[in-house]
Amino acid sequence: MKILYYYWTENMKDDIVEVLENMGHLVMVVDKKMKSYDKDSEFDEYIDSVLKDGYDLIFSMDYFPLLSTAAERNGVPYAAWISECPQLTLYSKTVKNKNTFIFSFDMNQMNSLLKRGVKAYHLPLGVNTARLSKTKADPNMKYDVTFLGSLYNNGYYELGQIKHMPDELKGYIEGIAASQLEIYGFNLIDKTFSEEKVQEMAKIARLDFGPNYEVNIGDIYKQWILKKVTIDEREKLLSSIGTLFNLTLYSESDPGDIKCDYKGYASYRYEMPSVFMSSKINLNFTLRTITSGLPLRVSDVLACGGFLITNFQPELPYYFENNKSIVWFENRENLLELTDYYLKHDAERQHIQAEGTAIAREVFSYERLLKIMFGKIFKK
């Protein structure tokens, strides 16, 4: 099969292209920048000229409306593998185009798309098993507890941009965010942020996506609150871990007052696997806007041979058994107890790590998942 791969600087391209080519497919990578996700005549002309050479599939990690409309014009299927929640481009009406196929790692996101009449499927995020199985621990890295990820404290934070929020509304948001902070596996904010509060927010944070988008603005405001929960959660949990254990932090974000050995940024392909394998315990705190699925960090850590303690996600039990092939925590106190326990019990930790690695390399391998994807698109 001849595949046009659209690359927008995401981390997965090298691995996916390598696997596709090893599967016998011919892949052409296109990285032309879009001036807009929705309207760019120059980009349209370029893509059309490329597709004239004859392609069986357009592929991208995450969704781009321009690729969907290009697929319609040229009679070629377009597969978008979603790796983020939320993803605002999925509100575009183009997701309903007949040649567009959406593959989401999050079942709740998939179900929302299905309700809108989209050809949507569930597909967890994958890993290049062949590459990660060759990972070796770095003798210069010997860590007890490691967190590798963003703290979201130096980027664009939507709620933080609102300068004149009424005190009552601000207090309400802070209250439900604090409650959500203590709960895993259930979206409390979705149930408690009322339509009345949505209308209050709409008066001070106006949103207009235009006629080509189908957006419930209440969902957007709830996502903003969930991002606040994520920021607060990571600071709180890492501060607690750093106070009691030797914490190593890899992040592009400044750790502030968090007690840790701060290492800065680690490259996805070349440094990250060794970090995971060289750490007794790796931590994952899922972005709270991901309400059911497993973030890529879970399969990344396990597939290269790392041990993982993660927050609970509803889709975890589909693949793993707690304290058998992965470890998940229920709250801050439980996280601290589990960290202390598994630092002291090497044999148990190593057994769980081996079980988790075996599952991740089989279930989340790109080769297996891409075959599932193609089977959905090219049904006979």
Short mmCIF file of N, CA, C and O in Angstrom, two decimals, residues 97-198:
data_model
loop_
_atom_site.label_atom_id
_atom_site.label_comp_id
_atom_site.label_asym_id
_atom_site.label_seq_id
_atom_site.Cartn_x
_atom_site.Cartn_y
_atom_site.Cartn_z
N ASN A 97 -17.06 13.58 6.96
CA ASN A 97 -16.80 13.25 5.56
C ASN A 97 -16.71 11.74 5.38
O ASN A 97 -16.17 11.02 6.21
N LYS A 98 -17.23 11.27 4.25
CA LYS A 98 -17.36 9.82 4.05
C LYS A 98 -16.03 9.09 3.97
O LYS A 98 -15.94 7.91 4.29
N ASN A 99 -14.96 9.77 3.55
CA ASN A 99 -13.66 9.12 3.42
C ASN A 99 -12.78 9.28 4.66
O ASN A 99 -11.62 8.91 4.65
N THR A 100 -13.34 9.85 5.72
CA THR A 100 -12.57 10.10 6.94
C THR A 100 -12.86 9.03 7.99
O THR A 100 -14.02 8.72 8.27
N PHE A 101 -11.79 8.50 8.57
CA PHE A 101 -11.87 7.47 9.61
C PHE A 101 -11.07 7.97 10.82
O PHE A 101 -9.87 8.26 10.71
N ILE A 102 -11.74 8.06 11.97
CA ILE A 102 -11.10 8.57 13.18
C ILE A 102 -10.83 7.40 14.12
O ILE A 102 -11.73 6.61 14.44
N PHE A 103 -9.60 7.30 14.59
CA PHE A 103 -9.20 6.27 15.55
C PHE A 103 -8.74 6.96 16.83
O PHE A 103 -7.72 7.65 16.84
N SER A 104 -9.52 6.78 17.89
CA SER A 104 -9.23 7.48 19.14
C SER A 104 -8.74 6.51 20.22
O SER A 104 -9.26 5.41 20.36
N PHE A 105 -7.78 6.99 21.00
CA PHE A 105 -7.24 6.18 22.10
C PHE A 105 -8.15 6.24 23.33
O PHE A 105 -7.93 5.52 24.29
N ASP A 106 -9.17 7.10 23.28
CA ASP A 106 -10.02 7.32 24.43
C ASP A 106 -11.46 6.95 24.08
O ASP A 106 -12.05 7.53 23.17
N MET A 107 -12.03 5.99 24.80
CA MET A 107 -13.37 5.51 24.46
C MET A 107 -14.44 6.58 24.62
O MET A 107 -15.39 6.63 23.84
N ASN A 108 -14.30 7.43 25.62
CA ASN A 108 -15.28 8.49 25.79
C ASN A 108 -15.24 9.46 24.61
O ASN A 108 -16.28 9.92 24.13
N GLN A 109 -14.04 9.77 24.14
CA GLN A 109 -13.90 10.63 22.97
C GLN A 109 -14.52 9.96 21.75
O GLN A 109 -15.23 10.59 20.96
N MET A 110 -14.24 8.66 21.60
CA MET A 110 -14.81 7.92 20.48
C MET A 110 -16.33 7.94 20.52
O MET A 110 -17.00 8.17 19.50
N ASN A 111 -16.91 7.72 21.70
CA ASN A 111 -18.37 7.69 21.81
C ASN A 111 -19.00 9.04 21.48
O ASN A 111 -20.08 9.10 20.89
N SER A 112 -18.32 10.11 21.85
CA SER A 112 -18.82 11.45 21.51
C SER A 112 -18.84 11.65 20.00
O SER A 112 -19.77 12.24 19.44
N LEU A 113 -17.82 11.13 19.33
CA LEU A 113 -17.77 11.22 17.87
C LEU A 113 -18.85 10.37 17.22
O LEU A 113 -19.49 10.77 16.25
N LEU A 114 -19.06 9.18 17.74
CA LEU A 114 -20.09 8.30 17.19
C LEU A 114 -21.47 8.94 17.27
O LEU A 114 -22.28 8.81 16.34
N LYS A 115 -21.74 9.66 18.35
CA LYS A 115 -23.03 10.32 18.51
C LYS A 115 -23.26 11.39 17.46
O LYS A 115 -24.39 11.75 17.16
N ARG A 116 -22.16 11.90 16.91
CA ARG A 116 -22.26 12.93 15.87
C ARG A 116 -22.29 12.33 14.47
O ARG A 116 -22.29 13.06 13.48
N GLY A 117 -22.28 11.02 14.38
CA GLY A 117 -22.34 10.37 13.08
C GLY A 117 -21.00 10.18 12.41
O GLY A 117 -20.93 10.04 11.18
N VAL A 118 -19.93 10.15 13.18
CA VAL A 118 -18.58 10.01 12.65
C VAL A 118 -18.19 8.54 12.59
O VAL A 118 -18.57 7.74 13.46
N LYS A 119 -17.42 8.16 11.58
CA LYS A 119 -16.85 6.81 11.53
C LYS A 119 -15.66 6.80 12.50
O LYS A 119 -14.55 7.15 12.13
N ALA A 120 -15.94 6.43 13.73
CA ALA A 120 -14.94 6.50 14.79
C ALA A 120 -14.73 5.12 15.40
O ALA A 120 -15.69 4.35 15.57
N TYR A 121 -13.49 4.83 15.76
CA TYR A 121 -13.11 3.53 16.31
C TYR A 121 -12.16 3.75 17.49
O TYR A 121 -11.44 4.74 17.55
N HIS A 122 -12.17 2.78 18.39
CA HIS A 122 -11.23 2.85 19.51
C HIS A 122 -9.93 2.15 19.13
O HIS A 122 -9.95 1.02 18.62
N LEU A 123 -8.81 2.82 19.36
CA LEU A 123 -7.51 2.23 19.09
C LEU A 123 -6.50 2.83 20.06
O LEU A 123 -6.20 4.02 19.99
N PRO A 124 -5.98 2.02 21.00
CA PRO A 124 -5.01 2.57 21.96
C PRO A 124 -3.74 3.01 21.25
O PRO A 124 -3.45 2.59 20.12
N LEU A 125 -2.98 3.86 21.91
CA LEU A 125 -1.74 4.36 21.33
C LEU A 125 -0.66 3.29 21.38
O LEU A 125 -0.62 2.48 22.32
N GLY A 126 0.22 3.31 20.37
CA GLY A 126 1.16 2.21 20.21
C GLY A 126 2.61 2.56 20.44
O GLY A 126 2.98 3.71 20.73
N VAL A 127 3.44 1.54 20.29
CA VAL A 127 4.89 1.68 20.46
C VAL A 127 5.60 0.84 19.41
O VAL A 127 5.03 -0.12 18.87
N ASN A 128 6.82 1.23 19.14
CA ASN A 128 7.68 0.46 18.25
C ASN A 128 8.37 -0.61 19.08
O ASN A 128 9.44 -0.38 19.66
N THR A 129 7.74 -1.77 19.14
CA THR A 129 8.24 -2.84 20.01
C THR A 129 9.68 -3.24 19.66
O THR A 129 10.51 -3.46 20.56
N ALA A 130 9.99 -3.31 18.38
CA ALA A 130 11.34 -3.72 17.97
C ALA A 130 12.40 -2.77 18.52
O ALA A 130 13.46 -3.19 18.98
N ARG A 131 12.11 -1.48 18.47
CA ARG A 131 13.09 -0.50 18.96
C ARG A 131 13.18 -0.52 20.48
O ARG A 131 14.28 -0.59 21.05
N LEU A 132 12.05 -0.47 21.15
CA LEU A 132 12.07 -0.36 22.61
C LEU A 132 12.56 -1.63 23.29
O LEU A 132 13.08 -1.58 24.40
N SER A 133 12.40 -2.78 22.63
CA SER A 133 12.89 -4.02 23.24
C SER A 133 14.41 -4.08 23.30
O SER A 133 14.98 -4.91 24.00
N LYS A 134 15.07 -3.16 22.59
CA LYS A 134 16.53 -3.10 22.61
C LYS A 134 17.05 -2.10 23.66
O LYS A 134 18.26 -1.91 23.78
N THR A 135 16.15 -1.48 24.40
CA THR A 135 16.55 -0.48 25.40
C THR A 135 17.43 -1.09 26.48
O THR A 135 17.17 -2.19 26.97
N LYS A 136 18.47 -0.37 26.82
CA LYS A 136 19.36 -0.79 27.90
C LYS A 136 19.45 0.31 28.95
O LYS A 136 19.38 1.49 28.63
N ALA A 137 19.59 -0.12 30.19
CA ALA A 137 19.75 0.86 31.26
C ALA A 137 21.07 1.59 31.11
O ALA A 137 22.08 1.00 30.70
N ASP A 138 21.06 2.86 31.40
CA ASP A 138 22.28 3.67 31.34
C ASP A 138 22.98 3.58 32.70
O ASP A 138 22.39 3.93 33.73
N PRO A 139 24.23 3.08 32.73
CA PRO A 139 24.93 2.94 34.02
C PRO A 139 25.11 4.26 34.75
O PRO A 139 25.34 4.29 35.97
N ASN A 140 25.00 5.37 34.02
CA ASN A 140 25.12 6.68 34.65
C ASN A 140 23.80 7.18 35.21
O ASN A 140 23.74 8.25 35.82
N MET A 141 22.72 6.42 34.98
CA MET A 141 21.41 6.77 35.50
C MET A 141 20.96 5.69 36.48
O MET A 141 20.71 4.55 36.08
N LYS A 142 20.87 6.02 37.72
CA LYS A 142 20.36 5.10 38.72
C LYS A 142 19.42 5.89 39.63
O LYS A 142 19.87 6.53 40.58
N TYR A 143 18.14 5.83 39.28
CA TYR A 143 17.16 6.66 39.96
C TYR A 143 16.20 5.82 40.79
O TYR A 143 15.86 4.71 40.41
N ASP A 144 15.74 6.39 41.88
CA ASP A 144 14.71 5.72 42.69
C ASP A 144 13.33 5.97 42.08
O ASP A 144 12.65 5.04 41.65
N VAL A 145 12.92 7.24 42.06
CA VAL A 145 11.59 7.60 41.56
C VAL A 145 11.75 8.69 40.51
O VAL A 145 12.42 9.70 40.75
N THR A 146 11.12 8.48 39.35
CA THR A 146 11.26 9.44 38.25
C THR A 146 9.90 9.86 37.71
O THR A 146 9.02 9.01 37.51
N PHE A 147 9.77 11.15 37.49
CA PHE A 147 8.63 11.66 36.73
C PHE A 147 9.18 12.36 35.50
O PHE A 147 10.01 13.27 35.61
N LEU A 148 8.70 11.94 34.32
CA LEU A 148 9.09 12.57 33.06
C LEU A 148 7.82 13.09 32.40
O LEU A 148 6.95 12.30 32.00
N GLY A 149 7.69 14.40 32.33
CA GLY A 149 6.49 14.97 31.74
C GLY A 149 6.38 16.45 32.03
O GLY A 149 7.22 17.03 32.72
N SER A 150 5.31 17.05 31.53
CA SER A 150 5.12 18.48 31.69
C SER A 150 4.45 18.81 33.02
O SER A 150 3.62 18.04 33.52
N LEU A 151 4.81 19.96 33.58
CA LEU A 151 4.13 20.49 34.75
C LEU A 151 3.06 21.51 34.35
O LEU A 151 2.29 21.96 35.20
N TYR A 152 3.05 21.88 33.08
CA TYR A 152 2.07 22.83 32.53
C TYR A 152 2.07 24.17 33.27
O TYR A 152 1.06 24.87 33.29
N ASN A 153 3.19 24.52 33.88
CA ASN A 153 3.22 25.76 34.67
C ASN A 153 3.88 26.93 33.95
O ASN A 153 4.01 28.01 34.52
N ASN A 154 4.31 26.71 32.73
CA ASN A 154 4.93 27.83 32.01
C ASN A 154 4.37 27.97 30.59
O ASN A 154 4.95 28.63 29.75
N GLY A 155 3.23 27.34 30.36
CA GLY A 155 2.60 27.43 29.04
C GLY A 155 1.31 28.21 29.11
O GLY A 155 1.01 28.89 30.10
N TYR A 156 0.53 28.11 28.06
CA TYR A 156 -0.74 28.83 28.01
C TYR A 156 -1.76 28.11 28.87
O TYR A 156 -2.07 26.95 28.67
N TYR A 157 -2.28 28.82 29.86
CA TYR A 157 -3.25 28.26 30.79
C TYR A 157 -4.52 29.10 30.69
O TYR A 157 -4.55 30.26 31.11
N GLU A 158 -5.58 28.50 30.11
CA GLU A 158 -6.75 29.27 29.72
C GLU A 158 -7.42 30.01 30.87
O GLU A 158 -7.70 31.21 30.77
N LEU A 159 -7.68 29.29 31.98
CA LEU A 159 -8.33 29.97 33.10
C LEU A 159 -7.49 31.11 33.65
O LEU A 159 -8.01 32.12 34.11
N GLY A 160 -6.17 30.93 33.57
CA GLY A 160 -5.27 31.97 34.07
C GLY A 160 -5.27 33.22 33.24
O GLY A 160 -4.77 34.28 33.69
N GLN A 161 -5.83 33.14 32.03
CA GLN A 161 -5.88 34.32 31.16
C GLN A 161 -7.10 35.20 31.44
O GLN A 161 -7.18 36.32 30.94
N ILE A 162 -8.03 34.69 32.22
CA ILE A 162 -9.23 35.46 32.52
C ILE A 162 -8.93 36.40 33.69
O ILE A 162 -8.73 35.96 34.82
N LYS A 163 -8.90 37.69 33.42
CA LYS A 163 -8.44 38.67 34.41
C LYS A 163 -9.55 39.17 35.32
O LYS A 163 -9.28 39.66 36.41
N HIS A 164 -10.80 39.08 34.89
CA HIS A 164 -11.87 39.69 35.67
C HIS A 164 -12.98 38.69 35.97
O HIS A 164 -14.16 38.95 35.72
N MET A 165 -12.61 37.55 36.51
CA MET A 165 -13.60 36.54 36.87
C MET A 165 -14.27 36.93 38.19
O MET A 165 -13.59 37.23 39.17
N PRO A 166 -15.59 36.93 38.25
CA PRO A 166 -16.28 37.23 39.50
C PRO A 166 -15.84 36.30 40.62
O PRO A 166 -15.61 35.11 40.40
N ASP A 167 -15.74 36.84 41.84
CA ASP A 167 -15.26 36.05 42.97
C ASP A 167 -16.10 34.81 43.22
O ASP A 167 -15.56 33.74 43.55
N GLU A 168 -17.42 34.93 43.06
CA GLU A 168 -18.29 33.79 43.31
C GLU A 168 -18.02 32.66 42.31
O GLU A 168 -17.93 31.49 42.69
N LEU A 169 -17.88 33.02 41.05
CA LEU A 169 -17.60 32.02 40.02
C LEU A 169 -16.21 31.42 40.22
O LEU A 169 -16.03 30.20 40.09
N LYS A 170 -15.25 32.26 40.56
CA LYS A 170 -13.89 31.77 40.81
C LYS A 170 -13.87 30.78 41.97
O LYS A 170 -13.24 29.72 41.89
N GLY A 171 -14.59 31.11 43.03
CA GLY A 171 -14.64 30.22 44.19
C GLY A 171 -15.32 28.91 43.86
O GLY A 171 -14.91 27.83 44.32
N TYR A 172 -16.37 28.97 43.03
CA TYR A 172 -17.08 27.76 42.61
C TYR A 172 -16.16 26.84 41.82
O TYR A 172 -16.10 25.63 42.07
N ILE A 173 -15.42 27.42 40.87
CA ILE A 173 -14.50 26.63 40.05
C ILE A 173 -13.41 26.02 40.90
O ILE A 173 -13.06 24.84 40.75
N GLU A 174 -12.85 26.80 41.80
CA GLU A 174 -11.79 26.28 42.67
C GLU A 174 -12.31 25.16 43.55
O GLU A 174 -11.60 24.18 43.82
N GLY A 175 -13.58 25.25 43.97
CA GLY A 175 -14.16 24.22 44.82
C GLY A 175 -14.35 22.90 44.09
O GLY A 175 -13.97 21.83 44.60
N ILE A 176 -14.92 22.95 42.88
CA ILE A 176 -15.14 21.68 42.16
C ILE A 176 -13.81 21.12 41.65
O ILE A 176 -13.65 19.90 41.54
N ALA A 177 -12.84 22.01 41.36
CA ALA A 177 -11.51 21.53 40.95
C ALA A 177 -10.84 20.80 42.10
O ALA A 177 -10.20 19.75 41.91
N ALA A 178 -10.97 21.33 43.31
CA ALA A 178 -10.38 20.69 44.49
C ALA A 178 -11.02 19.34 44.76
O ALA A 178 -10.35 18.37 45.15
N SER A 179 -12.34 19.23 44.51
CA SER A 179 -13.02 17.96 44.71
C SER A 179 -12.57 16.94 43.66
O SER A 179 -12.31 15.77 43.99
N GLN A 180 -12.46 17.39 42.41
CA GLN A 180 -12.01 16.50 41.34
C GLN A 180 -10.60 16.00 41.58
O GLN A 180 -10.24 14.87 41.22
N LEU A 181 -9.79 16.82 42.23
CA LEU A 181 -8.40 16.48 42.51
C LEU A 181 -8.29 15.19 43.33
O LEU A 181 -7.31 14.45 43.21
N GLU A 182 -9.31 14.91 44.14
CA GLU A 182 -9.27 13.74 45.02
C GLU A 182 -9.92 12.51 44.40
O GLU A 182 -9.95 11.44 45.02
N ILE A 183 -10.45 12.65 43.17
CA ILE A 183 -11.21 11.56 42.56
C ILE A 183 -10.56 11.13 41.25
O ILE A 183 -10.24 11.97 40.40
N TYR A 184 -10.38 9.82 41.08
CA TYR A 184 -9.83 9.26 39.84
C TYR A 184 -10.85 8.32 39.21
O TYR A 184 -11.60 7.64 39.90
N GLY A 185 -10.89 8.33 37.86
CA GLY A 185 -11.76 7.40 37.16
C GLY A 185 -13.19 7.87 37.01
O GLY A 185 -14.03 7.15 36.46
N PHE A 186 -13.50 9.08 37.47
CA PHE A 186 -14.85 9.63 37.33
C PHE A 186 -14.75 11.13 37.10
O PHE A 186 -14.06 11.84 37.85
N ASN A 187 -15.44 11.62 36.07
CA ASN A 187 -15.39 13.04 35.71
C ASN A 187 -16.44 13.79 36.50
O ASN A 187 -17.58 13.98 36.05
N LEU A 188 -16.08 14.24 37.68
CA LEU A 188 -17.00 14.97 38.56
C LEU A 188 -17.40 16.31 37.95
O LEU A 188 -18.56 16.74 38.06
N ILE A 189 -16.46 16.99 37.32
CA ILE A 189 -16.72 18.32 36.77
C ILE A 189 -17.78 18.26 35.69
O ILE A 189 -18.61 19.16 35.56
N ASP A 190 -17.79 17.20 34.91
CA ASP A 190 -18.80 17.05 33.86
C ASP A 190 -20.20 17.02 34.44
O ASP A 190 -21.17 17.45 33.80
N LYS A 191 -20.32 16.52 35.67
CA LYS A 191 -21.63 16.40 36.31
C LYS A 191 -22.00 17.62 37.13
O LYS A 191 -23.19 17.85 37.41
N THR A 192 -21.03 18.42 37.54
CA THR A 192 -21.31 19.49 38.50
C THR A 192 -21.22 20.90 37.93
O THR A 192 -21.74 21.84 38.53
N PHE A 193 -20.54 21.07 36.78
CA PHE A 193 -20.44 22.41 36.19
C PHE A 193 -21.72 22.67 35.39
O PHE A 193 -21.87 22.21 34.26
N SER A 194 -22.64 23.36 35.99
CA SER A 194 -24.00 23.48 35.48
C SER A 194 -24.10 24.42 34.28
O SER A 194 -23.20 25.20 34.00
N GLU A 195 -25.24 24.33 33.59
CA GLU A 195 -25.49 25.21 32.45
C GLU A 195 -25.52 26.67 32.89
O GLU A 195 -25.11 27.56 32.14
N GLU A 196 -25.99 26.91 34.10
CA GLU A 196 -25.99 28.28 34.64
C GLU A 196 -24.56 28.82 34.72
O GLU A 196 -24.29 29.97 34.35
N LYS A 197 -23.64 28.00 35.18
CA LYS A 197 -22.24 28.43 35.28
C LYS A 197 -21.61 28.58 33.89
O LYS A 197 -20.76 29.44 33.68
N VAL A 198 -22.04 27.73 32.96
CA VAL A 198 -21.55 27.86 31.58
C VAL A 198 -21.90 29.24 31.04
O VAL A 198 -21.08 29.92 30.42
#
